[in-house]
Tab-separated table of C-alpha atoms in Angstrom:
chain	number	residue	atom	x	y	z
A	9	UNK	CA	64.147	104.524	161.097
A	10	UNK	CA	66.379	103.914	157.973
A	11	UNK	CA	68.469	105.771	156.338
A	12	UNK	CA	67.654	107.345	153.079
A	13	UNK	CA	70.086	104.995	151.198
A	14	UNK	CA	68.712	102.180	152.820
A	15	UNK	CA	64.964	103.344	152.924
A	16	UNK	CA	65.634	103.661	149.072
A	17	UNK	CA	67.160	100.349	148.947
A	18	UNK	CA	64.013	98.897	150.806
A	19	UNK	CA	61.707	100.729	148.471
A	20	UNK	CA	63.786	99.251	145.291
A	21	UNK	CA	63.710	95.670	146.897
A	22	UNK	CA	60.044	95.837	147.113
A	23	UNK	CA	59.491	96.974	143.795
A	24	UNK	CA	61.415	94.257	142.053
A	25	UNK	CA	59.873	91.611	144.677
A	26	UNK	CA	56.129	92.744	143.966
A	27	UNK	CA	55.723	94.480	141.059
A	28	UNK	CA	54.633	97.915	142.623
A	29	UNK	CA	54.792	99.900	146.193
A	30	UNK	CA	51.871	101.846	147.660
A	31	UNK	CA	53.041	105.361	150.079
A	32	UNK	CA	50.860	104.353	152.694
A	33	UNK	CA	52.312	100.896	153.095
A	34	UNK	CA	55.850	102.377	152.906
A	35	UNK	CA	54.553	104.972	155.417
A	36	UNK	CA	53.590	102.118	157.748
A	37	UNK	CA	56.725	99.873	157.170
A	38	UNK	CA	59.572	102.336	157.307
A	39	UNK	CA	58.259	105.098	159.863
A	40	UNK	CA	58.423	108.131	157.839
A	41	UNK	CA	56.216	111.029	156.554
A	42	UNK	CA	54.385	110.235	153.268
A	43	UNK	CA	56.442	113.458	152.151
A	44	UNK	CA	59.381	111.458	152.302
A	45	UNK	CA	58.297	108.414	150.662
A	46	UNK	CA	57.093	110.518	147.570
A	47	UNK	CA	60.417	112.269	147.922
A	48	UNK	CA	62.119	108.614	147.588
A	49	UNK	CA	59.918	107.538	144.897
A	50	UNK	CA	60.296	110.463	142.943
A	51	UNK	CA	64.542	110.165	143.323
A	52	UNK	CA	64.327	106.381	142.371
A	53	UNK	CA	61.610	107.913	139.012
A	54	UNK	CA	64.623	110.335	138.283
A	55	UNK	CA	67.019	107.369	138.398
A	56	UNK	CA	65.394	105.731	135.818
A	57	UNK	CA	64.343	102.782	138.636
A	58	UNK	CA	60.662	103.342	139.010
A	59	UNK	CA	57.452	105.157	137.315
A	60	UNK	CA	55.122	107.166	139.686
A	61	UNK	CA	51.411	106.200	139.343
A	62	UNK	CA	48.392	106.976	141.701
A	63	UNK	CA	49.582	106.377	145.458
A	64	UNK	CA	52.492	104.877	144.718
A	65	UNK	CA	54.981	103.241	141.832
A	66	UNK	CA	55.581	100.367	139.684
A	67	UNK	CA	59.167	99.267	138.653
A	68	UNK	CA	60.409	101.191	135.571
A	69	UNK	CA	62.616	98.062	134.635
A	70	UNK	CA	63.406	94.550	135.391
A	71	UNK	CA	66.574	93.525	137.415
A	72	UNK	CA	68.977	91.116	135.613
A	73	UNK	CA	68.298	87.549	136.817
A	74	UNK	CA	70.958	86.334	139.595
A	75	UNK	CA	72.480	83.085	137.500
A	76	UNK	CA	75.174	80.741	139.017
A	77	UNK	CA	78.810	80.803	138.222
A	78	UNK	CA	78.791	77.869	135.275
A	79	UNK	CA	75.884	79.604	134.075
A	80	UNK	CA	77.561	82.701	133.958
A	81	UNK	CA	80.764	81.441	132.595
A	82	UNK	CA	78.731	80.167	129.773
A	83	UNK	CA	76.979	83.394	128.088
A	84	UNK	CA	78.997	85.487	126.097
A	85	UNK	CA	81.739	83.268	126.968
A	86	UNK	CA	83.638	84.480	123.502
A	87	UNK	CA	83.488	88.006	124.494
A	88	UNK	CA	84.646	87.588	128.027
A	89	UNK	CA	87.451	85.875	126.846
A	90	UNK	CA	88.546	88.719	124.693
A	91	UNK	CA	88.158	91.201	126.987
A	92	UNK	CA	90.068	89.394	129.731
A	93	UNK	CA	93.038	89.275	126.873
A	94	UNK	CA	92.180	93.526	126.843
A	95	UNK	CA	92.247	93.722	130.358
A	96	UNK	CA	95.526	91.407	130.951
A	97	UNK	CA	97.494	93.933	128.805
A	98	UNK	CA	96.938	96.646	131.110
A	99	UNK	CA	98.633	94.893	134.299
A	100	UNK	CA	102.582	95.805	134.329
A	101	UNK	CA	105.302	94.143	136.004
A	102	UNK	CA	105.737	95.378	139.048
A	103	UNK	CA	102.116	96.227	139.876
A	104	UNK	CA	99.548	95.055	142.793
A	105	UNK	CA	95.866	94.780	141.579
A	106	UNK	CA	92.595	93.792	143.242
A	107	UNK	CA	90.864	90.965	141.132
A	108	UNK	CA	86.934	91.373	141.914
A	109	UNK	CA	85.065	87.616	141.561
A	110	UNK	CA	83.228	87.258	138.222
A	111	UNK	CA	83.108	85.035	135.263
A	112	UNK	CA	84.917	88.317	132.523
A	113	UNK	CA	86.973	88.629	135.700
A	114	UNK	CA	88.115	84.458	135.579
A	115	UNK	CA	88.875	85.383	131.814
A	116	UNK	CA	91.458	88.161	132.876
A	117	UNK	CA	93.284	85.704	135.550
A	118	UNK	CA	93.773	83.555	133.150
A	119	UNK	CA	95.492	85.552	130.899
A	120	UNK	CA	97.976	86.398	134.080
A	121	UNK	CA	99.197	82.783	134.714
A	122	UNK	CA	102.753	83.650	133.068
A	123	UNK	CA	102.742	87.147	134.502
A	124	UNK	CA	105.858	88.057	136.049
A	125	UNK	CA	106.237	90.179	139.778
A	126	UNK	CA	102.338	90.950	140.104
A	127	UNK	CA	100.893	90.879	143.211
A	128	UNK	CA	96.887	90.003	143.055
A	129	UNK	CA	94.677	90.178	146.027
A	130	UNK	CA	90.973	88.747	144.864
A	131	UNK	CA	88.056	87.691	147.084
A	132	UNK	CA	86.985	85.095	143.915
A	133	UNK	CA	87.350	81.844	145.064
A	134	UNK	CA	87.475	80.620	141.310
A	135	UNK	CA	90.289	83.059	140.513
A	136	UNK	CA	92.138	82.070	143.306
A	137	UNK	CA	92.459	78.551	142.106
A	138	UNK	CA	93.479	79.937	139.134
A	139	UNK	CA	96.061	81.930	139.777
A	140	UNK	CA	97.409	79.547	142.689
A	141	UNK	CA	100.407	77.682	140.699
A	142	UNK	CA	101.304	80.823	138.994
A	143	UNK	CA	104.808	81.161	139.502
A	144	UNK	CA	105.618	85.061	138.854
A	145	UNK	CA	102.007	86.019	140.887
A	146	UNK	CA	101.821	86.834	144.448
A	147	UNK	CA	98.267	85.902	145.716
A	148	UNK	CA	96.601	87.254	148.419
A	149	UNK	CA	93.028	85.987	149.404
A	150	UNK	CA	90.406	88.106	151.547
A	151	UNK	CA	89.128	86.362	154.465
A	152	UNK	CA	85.636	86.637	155.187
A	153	UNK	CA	81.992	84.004	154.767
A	154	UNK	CA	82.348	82.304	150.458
A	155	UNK	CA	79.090	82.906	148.851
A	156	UNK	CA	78.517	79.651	146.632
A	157	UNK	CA	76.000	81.261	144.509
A	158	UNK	CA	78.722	83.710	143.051
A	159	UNK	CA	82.172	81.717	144.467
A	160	UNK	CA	82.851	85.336	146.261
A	161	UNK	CA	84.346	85.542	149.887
A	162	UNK	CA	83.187	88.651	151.543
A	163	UNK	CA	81.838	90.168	154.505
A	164	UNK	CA	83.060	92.586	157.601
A	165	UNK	CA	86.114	90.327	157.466
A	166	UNK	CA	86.629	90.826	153.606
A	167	UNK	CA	86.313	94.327	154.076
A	168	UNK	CA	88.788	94.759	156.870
A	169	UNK	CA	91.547	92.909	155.121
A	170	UNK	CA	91.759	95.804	153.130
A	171	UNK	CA	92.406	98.570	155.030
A	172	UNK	CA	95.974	98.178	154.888
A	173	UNK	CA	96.816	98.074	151.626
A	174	UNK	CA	96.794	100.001	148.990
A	175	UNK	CA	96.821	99.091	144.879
A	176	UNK	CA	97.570	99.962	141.328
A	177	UNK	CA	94.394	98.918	139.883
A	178	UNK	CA	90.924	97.155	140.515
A	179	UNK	CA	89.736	94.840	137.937
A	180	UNK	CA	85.718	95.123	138.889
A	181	UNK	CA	83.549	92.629	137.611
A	182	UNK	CA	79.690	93.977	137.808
A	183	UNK	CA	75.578	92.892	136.959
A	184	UNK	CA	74.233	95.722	135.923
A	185	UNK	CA	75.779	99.069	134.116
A	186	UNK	CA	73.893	102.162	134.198
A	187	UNK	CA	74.553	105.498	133.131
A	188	UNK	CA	72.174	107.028	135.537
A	189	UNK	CA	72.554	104.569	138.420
A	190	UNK	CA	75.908	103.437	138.216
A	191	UNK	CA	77.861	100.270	138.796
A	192	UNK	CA	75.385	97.907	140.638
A	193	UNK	CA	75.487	93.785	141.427
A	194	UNK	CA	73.355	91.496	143.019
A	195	UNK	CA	73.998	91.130	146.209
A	196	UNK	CA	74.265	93.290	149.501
A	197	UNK	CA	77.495	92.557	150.991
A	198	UNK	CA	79.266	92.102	147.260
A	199	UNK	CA	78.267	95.517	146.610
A	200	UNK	CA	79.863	96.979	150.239
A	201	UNK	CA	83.362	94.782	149.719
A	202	UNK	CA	83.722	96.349	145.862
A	203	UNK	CA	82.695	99.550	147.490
A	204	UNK	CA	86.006	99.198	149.239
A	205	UNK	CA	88.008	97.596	146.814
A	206	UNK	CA	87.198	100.972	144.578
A	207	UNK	CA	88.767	102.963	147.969
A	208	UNK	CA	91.298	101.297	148.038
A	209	UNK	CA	92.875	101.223	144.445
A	210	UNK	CA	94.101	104.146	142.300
A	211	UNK	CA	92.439	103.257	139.096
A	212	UNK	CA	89.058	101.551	138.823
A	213	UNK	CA	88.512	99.290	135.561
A	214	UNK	CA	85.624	97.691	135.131
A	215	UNK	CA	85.300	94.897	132.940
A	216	UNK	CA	81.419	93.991	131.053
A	217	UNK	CA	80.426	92.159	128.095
A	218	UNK	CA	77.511	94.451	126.435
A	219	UNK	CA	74.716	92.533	127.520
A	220	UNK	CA	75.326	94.235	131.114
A	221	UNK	CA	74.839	97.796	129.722
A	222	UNK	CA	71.372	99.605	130.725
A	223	UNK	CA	70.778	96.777	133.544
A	224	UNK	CA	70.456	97.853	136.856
A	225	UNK	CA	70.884	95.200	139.574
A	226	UNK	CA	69.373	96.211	143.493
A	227	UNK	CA	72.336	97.314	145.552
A	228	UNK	CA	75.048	99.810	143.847
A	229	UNK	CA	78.862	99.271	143.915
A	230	UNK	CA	79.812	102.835	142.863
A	231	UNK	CA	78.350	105.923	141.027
A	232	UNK	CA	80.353	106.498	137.091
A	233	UNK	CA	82.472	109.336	138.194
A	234	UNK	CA	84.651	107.200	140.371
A	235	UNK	CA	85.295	104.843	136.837
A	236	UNK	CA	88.135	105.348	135.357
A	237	UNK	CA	88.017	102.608	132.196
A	238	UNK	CA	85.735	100.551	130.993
A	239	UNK	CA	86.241	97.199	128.894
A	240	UNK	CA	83.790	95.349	126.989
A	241	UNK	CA	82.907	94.173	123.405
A	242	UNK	CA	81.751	95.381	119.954
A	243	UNK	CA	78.396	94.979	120.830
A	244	UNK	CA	78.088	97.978	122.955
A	245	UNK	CA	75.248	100.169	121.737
A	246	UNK	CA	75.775	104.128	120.803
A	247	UNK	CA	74.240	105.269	123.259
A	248	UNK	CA	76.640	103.711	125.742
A	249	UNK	CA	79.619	104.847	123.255
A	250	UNK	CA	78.134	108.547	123.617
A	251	UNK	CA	77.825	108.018	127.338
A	252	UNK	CA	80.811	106.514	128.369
A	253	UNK	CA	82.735	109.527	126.557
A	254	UNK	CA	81.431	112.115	127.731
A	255	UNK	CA	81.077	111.106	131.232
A	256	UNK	CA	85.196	111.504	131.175
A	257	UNK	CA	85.593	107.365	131.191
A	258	UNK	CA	88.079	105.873	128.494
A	259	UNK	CA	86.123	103.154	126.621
A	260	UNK	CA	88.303	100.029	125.535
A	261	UNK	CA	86.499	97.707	123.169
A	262	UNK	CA	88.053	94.017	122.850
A	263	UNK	CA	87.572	93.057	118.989
């Protein structure tokens, strides 16, 4: 039997994969009451994630597309570079930071080639490269299984890497921002490592062009309260604006 976050997780994969989920079938395939499948349902209808109907739900929205890294690096390439310029003003000499993979994430290591005494740990294979002849940066690369879709290195031995250290600041790179969900990305074992990453650093900062705002992609990384700062561009709507402030989190806008 699985565990409500991973019954839930289930429930949203099916969704997004078929267009709707019927209780009995859930019943069936997860070996639970029908209580606690409408219980489920219900949670993921109060997330904003699904819409009830008649013995069962349809998906309320639908999940970002999963594009590869040149594709990525491509849209909203402008903004991305701005905010990395944003987000490079924040790192001090003197301090270690994590470096999630991601194409606004690529645009802050850039900016951090003629940093001096920084220590960055990433699990972005891209970043890496960049950051590998930079003379004042200390680099430290996860271990773990690389993920060519996204250029990411994670996995159990990602995750245990770690454990012994602690840092100033993460840099989080994410798919999907939403104010009732959270932080969210594509894939499983992304979402676990950043889960980590967010445990092990003192200030989270997350770093979005607008277009990620009100998407939710399937697996979480980390619910808003645990965001400290967020950095995108000028085309972030109101609502976010309104959102962003008075869930507590300071809003940065790169012009």
């Amino acid at each position: 039997m699985a565990q409500t976050g991973q019954r839930r997780a289930i429930i949203l994969k099916a969704l997004t994969e078929h267009g709707s989920v019927q209780v009995n079938e859930l019943v069936k395939q997860l070996g639970v009451s029908a209580v606690t499948i409408r219980n489920d349902l219900s949670t993921l209808e109060a997330q904003g994630l699904a819409i009830r109907n008649h013995g069962g739900a349809m998906p309320a929205r639908t999940p970002p597309t999963e594009h590869t890294v040149p594709q990525k690096d491509a849209i909203n390439h402008d903004q991305k570079e701005r905010i990395g310029v944003l987000a490079a003003s924040l790192v001090k000499p003197g301090d270690n930071v994590i470096i999630d993979s991601g194409t606004t994430t690529i645009s802050l290591a850039r900016q951090l080639r003629d940093a001096q005494n920084v220590t960055v740990m990433t699990n972005g294979l891209n970043i890496a490269w960049e950051l590998a002849d930079a003379p004042g940066v200390d680099l430290i690369l996860t271990g773990g299984l690389l993920r060519k879709q996204s250029l990411s290195i994670q996995g159990q031995q990602a995750e245990a890497c770690l454990q012994s250290y602690s840092f100033d600041k993460l840099f989080l790179g994410v798919d999907g921002f939403d104010l009732k969900f959270g932080v969210t990305t594509h894939h499983e074992a992304e979402a676990s490592l950043n889960h980590k990453m967010v445990e092990r650093a003192r200030k989270i900062i997350v770093l979005a062009d607008a277009s990620k705002f009100g998407c939710v992609s399937l697996h979480r990384i980390v619910q808003l309260n645990r965001v400290h700062t967020v950095i995108t561009d000028a085309g972030i709507s109101r609502e976010y604006r309104d959102g962003l402030q008075s869930a507590g989190i300071e809003l940065l806008i790169a012009d």
